[in-house]
Coordinates of C-alpha atoms in Angstrom, one line a residue:
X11 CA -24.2 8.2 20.0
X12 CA -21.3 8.3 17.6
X13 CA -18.9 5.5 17.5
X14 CA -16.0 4.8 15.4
X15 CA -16.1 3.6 11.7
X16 CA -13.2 1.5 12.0
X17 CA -13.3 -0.1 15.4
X18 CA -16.4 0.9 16.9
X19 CA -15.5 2.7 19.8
X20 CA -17.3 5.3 21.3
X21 CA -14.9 7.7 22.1
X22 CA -15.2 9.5 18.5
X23 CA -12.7 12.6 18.2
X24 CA -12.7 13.3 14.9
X25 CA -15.2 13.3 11.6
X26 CA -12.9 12.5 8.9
X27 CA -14.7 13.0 5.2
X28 CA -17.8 12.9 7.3
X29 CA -17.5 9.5 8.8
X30 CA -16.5 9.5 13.0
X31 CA -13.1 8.1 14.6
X32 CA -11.2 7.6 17.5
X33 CA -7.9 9.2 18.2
X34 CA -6.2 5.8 17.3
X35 CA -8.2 5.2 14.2
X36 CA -7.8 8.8 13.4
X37 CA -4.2 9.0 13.4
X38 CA -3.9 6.0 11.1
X39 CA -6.1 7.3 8.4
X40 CA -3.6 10.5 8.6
X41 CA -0.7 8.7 8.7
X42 CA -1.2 6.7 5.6
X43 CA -2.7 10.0 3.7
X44 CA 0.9 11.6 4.5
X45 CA 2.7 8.7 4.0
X46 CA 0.9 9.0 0.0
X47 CA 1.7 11.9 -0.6
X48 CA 5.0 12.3 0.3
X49 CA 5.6 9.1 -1.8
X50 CA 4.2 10.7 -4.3
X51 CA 6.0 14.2 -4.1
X52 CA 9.0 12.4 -4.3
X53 CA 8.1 10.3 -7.7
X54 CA 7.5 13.8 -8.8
X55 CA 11.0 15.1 -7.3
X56 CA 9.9 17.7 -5.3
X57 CA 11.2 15.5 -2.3
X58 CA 14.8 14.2 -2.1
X59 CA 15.8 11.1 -3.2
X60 CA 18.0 10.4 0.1
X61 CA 14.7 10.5 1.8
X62 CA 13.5 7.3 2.7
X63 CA 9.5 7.3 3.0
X64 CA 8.8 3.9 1.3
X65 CA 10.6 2.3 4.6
X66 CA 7.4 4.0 6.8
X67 CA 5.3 1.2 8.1
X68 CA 2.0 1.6 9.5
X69 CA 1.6 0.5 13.0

């Protein structure tokens, strides 16, 4: 039975670069991905600078 990487629950929704995780887990790990690269599309000014993604906070 799968169970999540990060907390160890079993109620595995998602295989992220191959490892399992929970909905919760899950949702971090794509949070923080999206968080990255808009942070970085906007060092590259692709996004505007009135934007304010360094002010996201993970939960």
């Amino acid at each position: 039975m799968l169970k999540c990487s990060a907390c160890g629950s079993p109620r595995v929704t998602v295989l992220i670069n191959g490892k399992p995780y929970c909905a919760s887990c899950g949702s971090k790990i794509l949070r923080m991905h999206l968080v990255k690269t808009l942070i970085n599309m906007k060092k590259e000014g692709l996004v505007s600078s009135i934007v304010n993604i360094e002010g996201i906070n993970d939960p």
